CSV table of C-alpha atoms and ligand atoms in Angstrom, one decimal:
chain,number,residue,atom,x,y,z
A,1433,MET,CA,-88.9,-44.6,-33.5
A,1434,SER,CA,-86.5,-42.3,-34.8
A,1435,THR,CA,-87.6,-39.2,-37.3
A,1436,THR,CA,-85.1,-38.5,-39.9
A,1437,VAL,CA,-85.0,-35.5,-42.6
A,1438,GLN,CA,-84.7,-35.4,-46.1
A,1439,MET,CA,-84.5,-32.3,-48.5
A,1440,MET,CA,-87.5,-31.8,-50.6
A,1441,PRO,CA,-88.5,-29.3,-53.0
A,1442,SER,CA,-91.1,-26.8,-52.1
A,1443,SER,CA,-93.9,-25.6,-53.9
A,1444,ALA,CA,-93.7,-24.6,-57.7
A,1445,GLY,CA,-91.9,-21.2,-58.3
A,1446,ALA,CA,-91.2,-20.6,-54.4
A,1447,LYS,CA,-88.2,-19.0,-54.2
A,1448,LYS,CA,-87.1,-20.1,-50.5
A,1449,PRO,CA,-84.8,-22.8,-50.0
A,1450,ALA,CA,-86.3,-26.3,-49.6
A,1451,ALA,CA,-87.1,-26.9,-45.8
A,1452,PRO,CA,-85.9,-30.4,-44.7
A,1453,VAL,CA,-88.7,-33.0,-44.8
A,1454,GLN,CA,-89.5,-34.8,-41.3
A,1455,LYS,CA,-89.9,-38.4,-41.9
A,1456,GLU,CA,-90.3,-41.7,-39.8
A,1457,ASP,CA,-88.6,-45.0,-40.4
A,1458,SER,CA,-91.6,-46.4,-41.9
A,1459,MET,CA,-91.6,-43.3,-44.5
A,1460,TRP,CA,-88.3,-44.2,-45.6
A,1461,LEU,CA,-89.1,-48.1,-45.9
A,1462,GLN,CA,-92.3,-47.4,-48.1
A,1463,LYS,CA,-89.8,-45.2,-50.3
A,1464,GLU,CA,-87.4,-47.5,-50.6
A,1465,LEU,CA,-89.9,-50.1,-51.4
A,1466,ILE,CA,-91.6,-48.0,-54.2
A,1467,ASN,CA,-88.3,-47.1,-55.9
A,1468,GLY,CA,-87.3,-50.9,-55.4
A,1469,ASN,CA,-90.2,-51.9,-57.3
A,1470,TYR,CA,-89.4,-49.1,-60.1
A,1471,HIS,CA,-86.2,-51.1,-60.6
A,1472,GLU,CA,-87.3,-54.5,-60.3
A,1473,VAL,CA,-90.3,-53.4,-63.5
A,1474,ALA,CA,-87.1,-51.8,-65.1
A,1475,THR,CA,-84.9,-54.7,-65.2
A,1476,ALA,CA,-87.6,-57.4,-65.6
A,1477,HIS,CA,-86.8,-58.5,-69.2
A,1478,ALA,CA,-83.4,-58.2,-68.8
A,1479,VAL,CA,-83.8,-61.0,-66.2
A,1480,GLY,CA,-86.2,-62.8,-68.2
A,1481,LYS,CA,-89.3,-61.9,-66.1
A,1482,LYS,CA,-92.6,-61.0,-67.6
A,1483,VAL,CA,-94.2,-57.3,-66.9
A,1484,SER,CA,-98.1,-56.8,-65.9
A,1485,ALA,CA,-100.1,-53.5,-65.6
A,1486,THR,CA,-103.1,-53.3,-63.6
A,1487,PHE,CA,-104.8,-50.5,-61.8
A,1488,VAL,CA,-104.8,-50.1,-58.1
A,1489,PRO,CA,-108.6,-50.3,-57.2
A,1490,GLY,CA,-109.4,-54.1,-57.7
A,1491,ASN,CA,-105.5,-55.0,-57.9
A,1492,LEU,CA,-105.0,-59.1,-58.1
A,1493,ASN,CA,-101.2,-58.5,-56.8
A,1494,GLU,CA,-101.4,-61.9,-54.9
A,1495,LEU,CA,-102.5,-63.5,-58.3
A,1496,LEU,CA,-99.9,-61.9,-60.7
A,1497,MET,CA,-97.2,-62.8,-58.1
A,1498,CYS,CA,-98.3,-66.7,-58.5
A,1499,PHE,CA,-97.1,-65.9,-62.1
A,1500,ASP,CA,-93.9,-64.2,-61.3
A,1501,PHE,CA,-95.0,-60.8,-63.1
A,1502,ALA,CA,-93.0,-57.7,-62.3
A,1503,ARG,CA,-95.7,-55.6,-61.5
A,1504,ARG,CA,-96.5,-52.1,-63.0
A,1505,LEU,CA,-99.4,-49.8,-61.6
A,1506,PRO,CA,-99.9,-46.6,-64.2
A,1507,GLU,CA,-102.0,-44.5,-61.6
A,1508,THR,CA,-98.8,-44.8,-59.5
A,1509,ASP,CA,-96.8,-43.7,-62.0
A,1510,ALA,CA,-98.8,-40.7,-62.5
A,1511,LEU,CA,-99.0,-39.7,-59.0
A,1512,GLN,CA,-95.2,-40.1,-58.3
A,1513,ASN,CA,-94.7,-38.2,-61.4
A,1514,GLY,CA,-97.0,-35.5,-60.0
A,1515,MET,CA,-95.2,-35.6,-56.6
A,1516,ARG,CA,-92.0,-35.2,-58.5
A,1517,LYS,CA,-93.7,-32.1,-60.7
A,1518,LYS,CA,-92.9,-34.2,-64.1
A,1519,SER,CA,-96.6,-34.6,-64.6
A,1520,GLY,CA,-97.5,-31.2,-65.9
A,1521,LYS,CA,-95.6,-31.2,-69.1
A,1522,MET,CA,-96.6,-34.9,-69.8
A,1523,ILE,CA,-100.2,-33.6,-69.6
A,1524,MET,CA,-99.6,-31.2,-72.1
A,1525,ASP,CA,-97.8,-33.6,-74.3
A,1526,ALA,CA,-101.1,-35.6,-74.3
A,1527,GLU,CA,-103.1,-32.6,-75.0
A,1528,ARG,CA,-101.2,-32.0,-78.1
A,1529,ASP,CA,-101.2,-35.6,-78.8
A,1530,GLY,CA,-105.4,-35.0,-79.0
A,1531,HIS,CA,-106.7,-35.7,-75.7
A,1532,SER,CA,-109.1,-33.5,-74.4
A,1533,GLU,CA,-108.7,-31.2,-71.1
A,1534,ASP,CA,-111.6,-33.2,-69.7
A,1535,VAL,CA,-109.9,-36.5,-69.7
A,1536,CYS,CA,-108.4,-37.7,-66.5
A,1537,THR,CA,-105.3,-36.4,-65.7
A,1538,TYR,CA,-103.5,-39.7,-64.6
A,1539,VAL,CA,-104.4,-41.2,-68.0
A,1540,LYS,CA,-102.9,-38.0,-69.7
A,1541,SER,CA,-99.7,-38.2,-67.5
A,1542,ASP,CA,-99.4,-41.9,-68.3
A,1543,LEU,CA,-99.9,-41.2,-72.1
A,1544,GLY,CA,-97.6,-38.2,-72.0
A,1545,MET,CA,-94.9,-40.2,-70.2
A,1546,MET,CA,-94.9,-42.7,-73.3
A,1547,LEU,CA,-94.7,-40.0,-75.4
A,1548,GLN,CA,-91.4,-39.1,-73.7
A,1549,GLY,CA,-89.7,-42.1,-74.0
A,1550,ASP,CA,-91.4,-44.0,-71.0
A,1551,LEU,CA,-89.0,-43.3,-68.5
A,1552,GLY,CA,-90.6,-43.9,-65.4
A,1553,PRO,CA,-90.7,-41.5,-62.3
A,1554,THR,CA,-87.1,-42.6,-61.0
A,1555,GLY,CA,-85.8,-42.1,-64.3
A,1556,GLU,CA,-85.5,-45.8,-65.5
A,1557,PRO,CA,-86.9,-46.7,-68.5
A,1558,MET,CA,-90.2,-48.6,-68.1
A,1559,PRO,CA,-90.6,-51.7,-70.2
A,1560,LYS,CA,-93.6,-52.5,-72.3
A,1561,PRO,CA,-96.1,-54.7,-70.5
A,1562,ASP,CA,-96.5,-58.3,-71.4
A,1563,VAL,CA,-100.2,-58.2,-70.2
A,1564,LEU,CA,-102.8,-55.6,-69.1
A,1565,LEU,CA,-105.0,-57.0,-66.6
A,1566,LEU,CA,-108.0,-54.8,-66.5
A,1567,SER,CA,-110.2,-55.4,-63.4
A,1568,TYR,CA,-112.8,-53.2,-63.8
A,1569,THR,CA,-114.1,-51.8,-60.4
A,1570,GLY,CA,-116.4,-49.2,-61.1
A,1571,CYS,CA,-114.4,-46.4,-63.0
A,1572,PHE,CA,-115.4,-46.3,-66.7
A,1573,THR,CA,-111.7,-44.4,-67.3
A,1574,PHE,CA,-110.0,-47.5,-66.7
A,1575,MET,CA,-111.4,-49.4,-70.0
A,1576,LYS,CA,-110.7,-46.1,-72.0
A,1577,TRP,CA,-107.3,-45.8,-70.6
A,1578,PHE,CA,-106.0,-49.6,-71.5
A,1579,GLU,CA,-107.8,-49.3,-75.1
A,1580,LEU,CA,-105.6,-46.5,-75.2
A,1581,VAL,CA,-102.5,-48.1,-74.2
A,1582,ARG,CA,-103.3,-51.5,-75.8
A,1583,GLN,CA,-102.9,-49.7,-79.0
A,1584,LYS,CA,-99.6,-48.5,-78.0
A,1585,TYR,CA,-98.3,-51.4,-76.6
A,1586,ASP,CA,-100.0,-54.1,-78.5
A,1587,CYS,CA,-99.9,-56.8,-76.2
A,1588,GLU,CA,-102.2,-59.3,-74.2
A,1589,THR,CA,-105.2,-57.7,-72.6
A,1590,VAL,CA,-107.6,-59.6,-69.9
A,1591,MET,CA,-110.7,-57.9,-68.4
A,1592,LEU,CA,-112.1,-58.9,-65.3
A,1593,HIS,CA,-115.9,-57.7,-65.3
A,1594,VAL,CA,-116.9,-56.6,-61.6
A,1595,PRO,CA,-120.6,-55.9,-61.5
A,1596,TYR,CA,-121.6,-52.7,-59.6
A,1597,GLN,CA,-123.0,-52.6,-56.1
A,1598,GLY,CA,-126.2,-51.0,-57.4
A,1599,ASP,CA,-128.3,-52.2,-54.5
A,1600,GLY,CA,-125.4,-51.7,-52.2
A,1601,ARG,CA,-124.9,-55.3,-51.5
A,1602,ILE,CA,-122.8,-58.5,-52.9
A,1603,ASN,CA,-124.8,-61.4,-53.6
A,1604,PRO,CA,-123.6,-64.9,-54.5
A,1605,ALA,CA,-124.5,-64.4,-58.2
A,1606,MET,CA,-122.0,-61.4,-58.3
A,1607,ARG,CA,-119.6,-63.5,-56.5
A,1608,ASP,CA,-119.9,-66.4,-58.8
A,1609,TYR,CA,-119.6,-64.4,-62.1
A,1610,VAL,CA,-116.4,-62.7,-60.8
A,1611,VAL,CA,-114.8,-66.2,-59.5
A,1612,LYS,CA,-115.8,-67.8,-63.1
A,1613,GLN,CA,-113.8,-65.2,-64.8
A,1614,ILE,CA,-111.1,-65.4,-62.8
A,1615,ASN,CA,-110.8,-69.3,-62.9
A,1616,ASP,CA,-111.8,-69.6,-66.6
A,1617,LYS,CA,-110.1,-66.1,-68.3
A,1618,VAL,CA,-107.9,-64.4,-65.9
A,1619,ILE,CA,-105.8,-67.4,-64.6
A,1620,PRO,CA,-105.5,-69.2,-68.2
A,1621,THR,CA,-104.3,-66.0,-69.8
A,1622,LEU,CA,-102.1,-65.4,-67.2
A,1623,GLU,CA,-100.6,-68.7,-67.4
A,1624,LYS,CA,-100.2,-68.4,-71.3
A,1625,VAL,CA,-98.3,-65.1,-71.1
A,1626,SER,CA,-96.1,-66.0,-68.1
A,1627,GLY,CA,-95.3,-69.8,-68.6
A,1628,VAL,CA,-95.8,-70.5,-65.4
A,1629,LYS,CA,-98.3,-72.8,-64.0
A,1630,PHE,CA,-100.8,-71.7,-61.5
A,1631,ASP,CA,-100.5,-73.1,-58.0
A,1632,ILE,CA,-103.5,-72.3,-55.5
A,1633,ASP,CA,-101.3,-72.8,-52.4
A,1634,ARG,CA,-98.8,-70.2,-53.7
A,1635,LEU,CA,-101.8,-67.8,-53.7
A,1636,ARG,CA,-102.8,-69.2,-50.2
A,1637,GLN,CA,-99.5,-68.3,-48.7
A,1638,TYR,CA,-99.3,-64.7,-50.2
A,1639,MET,CA,-102.8,-64.4,-48.9
A,1640,LYS,CA,-101.8,-65.3,-45.3
A,1641,GLU,CA,-99.2,-62.5,-45.4
A,1642,SER,CA,-101.9,-60.0,-46.7
A,1643,VAL,CA,-104.1,-60.6,-43.9
A,1644,LYS,CA,-101.0,-59.6,-41.4
A,1645,ALA,CA,-100.5,-56.5,-43.4
A,1646,GLU,CA,-104.4,-55.8,-43.6
A,1647,GLU,CA,-104.8,-56.1,-39.8
A,1648,ASN,CA,-102.1,-53.7,-39.1
A,1649,LEU,CA,-103.4,-51.1,-41.9
A,1650,VAL,CA,-106.8,-51.2,-40.4
A,1651,TRP,CA,-105.3,-50.8,-36.9
A,1652,THR,CA,-103.0,-47.9,-38.0
A,1653,LEU,CA,-106.0,-46.1,-39.6
A,1654,GLN,CA,-108.4,-46.8,-36.4
A,1655,SER,CA,-105.5,-45.3,-34.3
A,1656,ALA,CA,-107.2,-41.7,-35.4
A,1657,LYS,CA,-110.3,-42.4,-33.2
A,1658,ARG,CA,-107.8,-41.4,-29.9
A,1659,LYS,CA,-107.6,-38.1,-29.1
A,1660,PRO,CA,-105.3,-36.4,-30.0
A,1661,SER,CA,-104.7,-38.7,-33.2
A,1662,PRO,CA,-101.7,-40.1,-33.2
A,1663,ILE,CA,-101.5,-40.1,-37.1
A,1664,ASP,CA,-103.2,-38.0,-40.0
A,1665,GLY,CA,-105.7,-40.3,-42.1
A,1666,TYR,CA,-105.3,-38.5,-45.3
A,1667,PHE,CA,-101.9,-37.0,-46.0
A,1668,GLY,CA,-100.3,-39.2,-43.6
A,1669,ALA,CA,-102.1,-42.2,-44.6
A,1670,VAL,CA,-100.7,-41.8,-48.4
A,1671,TYR,CA,-97.4,-43.1,-46.8
A,1672,TYR,CA,-99.4,-45.8,-44.9
A,1673,ILE,CA,-101.4,-47.3,-47.8
A,1674,GLY,CA,-98.7,-47.3,-50.4
A,1675,PRO,CA,-97.4,-50.6,-50.1
A,1676,ILE,CA,-100.5,-52.4,-49.5
A,1677,PHE,CA,-102.5,-50.8,-52.4
A,1678,THR,CA,-99.3,-51.4,-55.0
A,1679,ALA,CA,-97.0,-54.1,-55.9
A,1680,PHE,CA,-96.6,-55.3,-51.9
A,1681,ARG,CA,-99.8,-56.8,-50.8
A,1682,GLY,CA,-98.8,-60.4,-49.7
A,1683,THR,CA,-95.2,-60.0,-49.5
A,1684,PRO,CA,-93.2,-60.1,-46.4
A,1685,GLN,CA,-91.8,-56.7,-47.2
A,1686,ALA,CA,-95.2,-55.4,-46.8
A,1687,THR,CA,-95.7,-57.3,-43.7
A,1688,LYS,CA,-92.2,-55.7,-42.2
A,1689,PHE,CA,-93.4,-52.3,-43.3
A,1690,TYR,CA,-96.5,-52.3,-41.2
A,1691,ASP,CA,-94.9,-54.0,-38.2
A,1692,THR,CA,-92.5,-51.0,-38.3
A,1693,LEU,CA,-95.5,-48.4,-38.7
A,1694,ARG,CA,-97.4,-50.0,-36.2
A,1695,GLY,CA,-94.5,-49.7,-33.5
A,1696,GLU,CA,-94.0,-46.1,-34.6
A,1697,ILE,CA,-97.6,-45.3,-33.8
A,1698,GLU,CA,-97.7,-47.2,-30.7
A,1699,GLN,CA,-95.0,-45.2,-29.5
A,1700,ARG,CA,-96.7,-42.1,-30.7
A,1701,ILE,CA,-99.9,-42.9,-28.6
A,1702,ARG,CA,-97.5,-43.6,-25.3
A,1703,GLU,CA,-96.2,-40.4,-25.7
A,1704,GLY,CA,-99.3,-38.7,-26.6
A,1705,LYS,CA,-98.1,-37.1,-29.6
A,1706,GLY,CA,-100.0,-36.3,-33.1
A,1707,PRO,CA,-99.3,-37.0,-36.4
A,1708,VAL,CA,-95.7,-36.2,-37.9
A,1709,THR,CA,-95.9,-33.5,-40.5
A,1710,PRO,CA,-93.3,-32.7,-43.4
A,1711,GLU,CA,-92.0,-30.2,-40.6
A,1712,GLY,CA,-91.9,-32.3,-37.7
A,1713,GLU,CA,-94.5,-32.7,-34.9
A,1714,HIS,CA,-98.1,-31.3,-35.5
A,1715,PRO,CA,-98.6,-28.0,-33.9
A,1716,GLY,CA,-101.6,-29.5,-31.9
A,1717,GLU,CA,-104.9,-30.8,-33.1
A,1718,LYS,CA,-107.8,-28.0,-32.8
A,1719,TYR,CA,-110.1,-29.6,-35.7
A,1720,ARG,CA,-110.9,-33.1,-36.5
A,1721,LEU,CA,-111.8,-33.6,-40.3
A,1722,VAL,CA,-113.2,-36.5,-42.5
A,1723,VAL,CA,-112.0,-35.9,-46.0
A,1724,GLU,CA,-113.8,-37.1,-49.1
A,1725,GLY,CA,-111.9,-37.3,-52.3
A,1726,PRO,CA,-108.1,-38.0,-53.6
A,1727,PRO,CA,-105.2,-35.2,-52.7
A,1728,ASN,CA,-103.7,-33.2,-55.1
A,1729,TRP,CA,-100.1,-34.4,-55.7
A,1730,THR,CA,-98.1,-31.7,-57.6
A,1731,SER,CA,-98.6,-29.5,-54.4
A,1732,PHE,CA,-99.2,-32.4,-52.0
A,1733,ARG,CA,-97.0,-30.5,-49.5
A,1734,ASP,CA,-98.4,-26.9,-49.6
A,1735,PHE,CA,-101.6,-28.7,-49.6
A,1736,TRP,CA,-100.8,-30.5,-46.1
A,1737,LYS,CA,-99.4,-27.5,-44.7
A,1738,MET,CA,-102.5,-25.7,-45.1
A,1739,PHE,CA,-104.2,-27.9,-42.8
A,1740,TYR,CA,-101.6,-28.6,-39.8
A,1741,ASP,CA,-101.0,-24.7,-40.0
A,1742,GLU,CA,-104.3,-24.3,-38.8
A,1743,GLY,CA,-104.4,-27.1,-36.3
A,1744,ALA,CA,-106.3,-29.3,-38.5
A,1745,VAL,CA,-106.1,-33.4,-38.2
A,1746,VAL,CA,-107.8,-35.4,-40.8
A,1747,VAL,CA,-109.0,-38.5,-38.8
A,1748,ALA,CA,-110.7,-40.4,-41.7
A,1749,SER,CA,-110.6,-40.5,-45.2
A,1750,THR,CA,-112.2,-42.1,-48.3
A,1751,TYR,CA,-109.2,-42.0,-50.2
A,1752,ALA,CA,-107.3,-44.3,-48.0
A,1753,LYS,CA,-109.8,-47.3,-48.9
A,1754,VAL,CA,-109.2,-46.6,-52.7
A,1755,GLY,CA,-107.2,-49.8,-52.8
A,1756,GLY,CA,-109.4,-51.7,-50.4
A,1757,VAL,CA,-112.1,-51.2,-47.9
A,1758,TYR,CA,-110.8,-53.2,-44.8
A,1759,ASP,CA,-112.0,-51.2,-41.9
A,1760,PHE,CA,-115.5,-52.8,-42.4
A,1761,GLY,CA,-114.3,-56.5,-41.8
A,1762,PHE,CA,-113.2,-57.7,-45.3
A,1763,ARG,CA,-109.6,-59.5,-45.3
A,1764,HIS,CA,-108.2,-62.0,-48.1
A,1765,ASP,CA,-109.0,-65.6,-47.0
A,1766,PRO,CA,-106.5,-67.8,-47.4
A,1767,ASP,CA,-108.7,-70.5,-47.5
A,1768,HIS,CA,-111.2,-69.3,-50.1
A,1769,PRO,CA,-108.3,-67.5,-52.2
A,1770,ILE,CA,-110.2,-67.1,-55.6
A,1771,GLU,CA,-113.5,-66.2,-53.7
A,1772,SER,CA,-112.2,-63.5,-51.8
A,1773,LEU,CA,-110.1,-61.6,-54.7
A,1774,ALA,CA,-114.0,-61.6,-56.0
A,1775,GLU,CA,-115.1,-60.0,-52.8
A,1776,TYR,CA,-112.0,-57.8,-52.5
A,1777,CYS,CA,-112.8,-56.4,-56.1
A,1778,LEU,CA,-116.2,-56.0,-55.5
A,1779,GLY,CA,-116.0,-54.2,-52.4
A,1780,CYS,CA,-114.0,-51.5,-53.7
A,1781,TYR,CA,-114.9,-48.1,-53.1
A,1782,THR,CA,-115.1,-47.1,-56.5
A,1783,ASN,CA,-117.5,-50.0,-56.8
A,1784,LEU,CA,-119.7,-48.8,-54.1
A,1785,ASN,CA,-123.1,-46.7,-54.7
A,1786,PHE,CA,-124.2,-43.3,-53.4
A,1787,PRO,CA,-125.8,-44.4,-50.2
A,1788,GLN,CA,-123.1,-46.8,-49.2
A,1789,ARG,CA,-120.4,-44.0,-49.8
A,1790,ILE,CA,-122.5,-41.6,-47.6
A,1791,ASP,CA,-123.0,-44.4,-44.9
A,1792,MET,CA,-119.2,-44.7,-44.7
A,1793,ILE,CA,-118.7,-40.9,-44.2
A,1794,CYS,CA,-121.5,-40.6,-41.8
A,1795,LYS,CA,-119.8,-43.6,-39.5
A,1796,TYR,CA,-116.5,-42.0,-39.9
A,1797,MET,CA,-117.9,-38.7,-38.7
A,1798,ASP,CA,-119.3,-40.3,-35.7
A,1799,GLU,CA,-116.7,-42.9,-34.6
A,1800,TYR,CA,-113.8,-40.3,-35.2
A,1801,GLN,CA,-115.9,-38.3,-33.5
A,1802,ALA,CA,-115.1,-35.5,-36.3
A,1803,ASP,CA,-115.8,-31.6,-36.6
A,1804,GLY,CA,-116.5,-31.7,-40.0
A,1805,LEU,CA,-116.4,-32.9,-43.5
A,1806,LEU,CA,-114.3,-31.6,-46.3
A,1807,ILE,CA,-114.8,-32.5,-49.7
A,1808,ASN,CA,-111.3,-32.1,-52.3
A,1809,SER,CA,-113.3,-32.3,-55.8
A,1810,ILE,CA,-111.1,-33.5,-58.4
A,1811,LYS,CA,-111.9,-32.1,-61.6
A,1812,SER,CA,-110.4,-34.7,-64.2
A,1813,CYS,CA,-111.9,-37.9,-61.7
A,1814,ASN,CA,-115.4,-38.5,-62.5
A,1815,SER,CA,-115.8,-41.6,-60.2
A,1816,PHE,CA,-114.9,-40.0,-57.4
A,1817,SER,CA,-116.2,-36.4,-58.2
A,1818,ALA,CA,-119.7,-37.0,-59.5
A,1819,GLY,CA,-122.6,-36.4,-56.8
A,1820,GLN,CA,-120.5,-35.0,-54.5
A,1821,LEU,CA,-122.5,-32.0,-53.7
A,1822,LEU,CA,-125.3,-34.6,-52.7
A,1823,ILE,CA,-122.9,-36.3,-50.4
A,1824,LEU,CA,-122.2,-32.9,-49.1
A,1825,ARG,CA,-125.7,-32.0,-48.4
A,1826,GLU,CA,-127.0,-35.6,-47.0
A,1827,VAL,CA,-123.9,-35.6,-44.6
A,1828,GLU,CA,-124.6,-32.4,-43.2
A,1829,LYS,CA,-128.2,-33.0,-42.9
A,1830,ARG,CA,-127.5,-36.5,-40.9
A,1831,THR,CA,-124.6,-35.1,-38.9
A,1832,GLY,CA,-125.3,-31.7,-38.2
A,1833,LYS,CA,-121.6,-31.3,-38.7
A,1834,PRO,CA,-120.3,-28.4,-41.2
A,1835,ALA,CA,-119.0,-29.3,-44.5
A,1836,ALA,CA,-117.1,-27.6,-47.2
A,1837,PHE,CA,-116.1,-28.0,-50.6
A,1838,ILE,CA,-112.7,-27.2,-52.4
A,1839,GLU,CA,-111.7,-28.3,-56.1
A,1840,SER,CA,-108.1,-28.9,-57.5
A,1841,ASP,CA,-106.8,-32.1,-59.7
A,1842,LEU,CA,-104.7,-34.9,-59.1
A,1843,VAL,CA,-101.6,-34.4,-61.2
A,1844,ASP,CA,-102.2,-31.3,-63.4
A,1845,PRO,CA,-100.5,-28.2,-61.5
A,1846,ARG,CA,-102.6,-25.6,-63.5
A,1847,TYR,CA,-105.7,-26.8,-61.5
A,1848,PHE,CA,-104.2,-26.1,-58.1
A,1849,SER,CA,-105.0,-22.7,-57.0
A,1850,ALA,CA,-103.1,-22.3,-53.7
A,1851,ALA,CA,-104.8,-18.8,-52.8
A,1852,ASN,CA,-108.4,-19.8,-53.4
A,1853,ILE,CA,-107.7,-23.1,-51.8
A,1854,LYS,CA,-106.1,-21.2,-48.7
A,1855,ASN,CA,-108.9,-18.8,-48.4
A,1856,ARG,CA,-111.9,-21.5,-48.8
A,1857,LEU,CA,-110.0,-23.5,-46.0
A,1858,GLU,CA,-109.4,-20.5,-43.7
A,1859,SER,CA,-113.0,-19.4,-44.1
A,1860,TYR,CA,-113.8,-23.1,-43.4
A,1861,PHE,CA,-111.8,-23.1,-40.0
A,1862,GLN,CA,-113.4,-20.0,-39.0
A,1863,MET,CA,-116.7,-21.4,-39.2
A,1864,GLN,CA,-115.3,-24.6,-37.5
A,1865,LYS,CA,-114.3,-22.0,-34.4
A,1866,ARG,CA,-117.6,-19.9,-34.4
A,1867,THR,CA,-119.6,-23.5,-34.3
A,1868,ALA,CA,-117.4,-24.9,-31.5
A,1869,ALA,CA,-118.0,-21.5,-29.5
A,1870,GLN,CA,-121.7,-21.8,-30.0
A,1871,SER,CA,-121.8,-25.3,-28.7
A,1872,ALA,CA,-119.7,-24.4,-25.7
A,1873,ASP,CA,-122.0,-21.4,-25.1
A,1874,GLN,CA,-125.0,-23.6,-25.4
A,1875,THR,CA,-123.5,-26.3,-22.8
A,1876,ARG,CA,-123.0,-23.7,-20.4
A,1877,ALA,CA,-126.4,-22.2,-20.7
A,1878,VAL,CA,-127.6,-25.8,-20.1
A,1879,HIS,CA,-125.7,-26.0,-16.9
N,287,SF4,S1,-111.3,-41.0,-63.5
N,287,SF4,FE1,-110.6,-41.3,-60.8
N,287,SF4,S2,-110.9,-43.4,-60.6
N,287,SF4,FE2,-110.8,-43.6,-62.8
N,287,SF4,S3,-108.8,-43.6,-63.5
N,287,SF4,FE3,-109.2,-41.4,-63.3
N,287,SF4,S4,-108.4,-41.0,-61.1
N,287,SF4,FE4,-108.6,-43.4,-61.3
């Protein structure tokens, strides 16, 4: 494994020169893949390819590849624009165009990008999609988002309706309902738009690749059960989930990426090392946390620093499951490809009910030997944020571990208050320290 450096801008408004960012080979590879996909999308029409747009949770990437689509993912555009500090102006442009402050900022960033001429995060022009594939997995905003986008692009739209797991389980009728829509509606639409005939063996082949990547992703995320954890399961995991949650699930590039990643982590385990941070080796694991809620992207590096400066490592996060919950056993199944696409969509994190989400977090707290839970409540994401106080109270009650609540936003820099968040985190870590000291005292008293 080698660790290399890249110059990266520091926080908005900071006067200090940018510090070099430490990156492992897999992180470079990830960047290459994502940028390569932007180039493929940007040049698709020039080489006679059609372009699809679809959302990350419930994306049918292997199926789209069967029709040779170049694949756009609007949330990834917003996220990448946020990390590149371009989203603030886009959001304000969308608000000037009439969109309320309460609308999800991924949506406003996307609409603002269009208003600015649809230049993608890497600066290349983004083509008009030929099809919008709306896989509806629990977030109502997805529907409203594509309604707005459809008005602008005036292109074919196909919706896959995925029933919510209200009872906390997937029954056969739910799966059959989704399978029927894929067979009767989604595939014929994709055939019509692309002009390519569906070949189920091609789908099976892609899924064989998906399974390899899924196995290695799960191994990677679960490596955080070790002490010290060799990875950060929230900030670091953003790099790990990138390829498989976007346009690469089912490709040999994803297989290669996850093989490289696994090799790096195995090496870290052999050397007894903790995670790599943007400033190099982690200063030493003092607190092990589980985090619920997506990260903030506009101040991603500063946000991460607030954790590793205090010796905190995130050992598991729900966000690392947003494009697929694989750690409880689900894998795409080449022998039942359409059925497994249906199960994948039904099992998406945004499609789980509250008891399931609470169970998941409690399980992480236990299996990853976490010291506490931190909730990053995202102002504009109702899918994640609604009910988080209930989650917090219930997890505290069931695990006896302290939980804390901070608020920020995905890509709106106006809603990241560094001083407030730092204050909250410092108090939380003080509380963790006191809890640890008290339990050490109790142990001594018993012995
Ligand atoms: S509300 Fe949340 S889940 Fe829905 S589109 Fe926005 S960020 Fe994604």
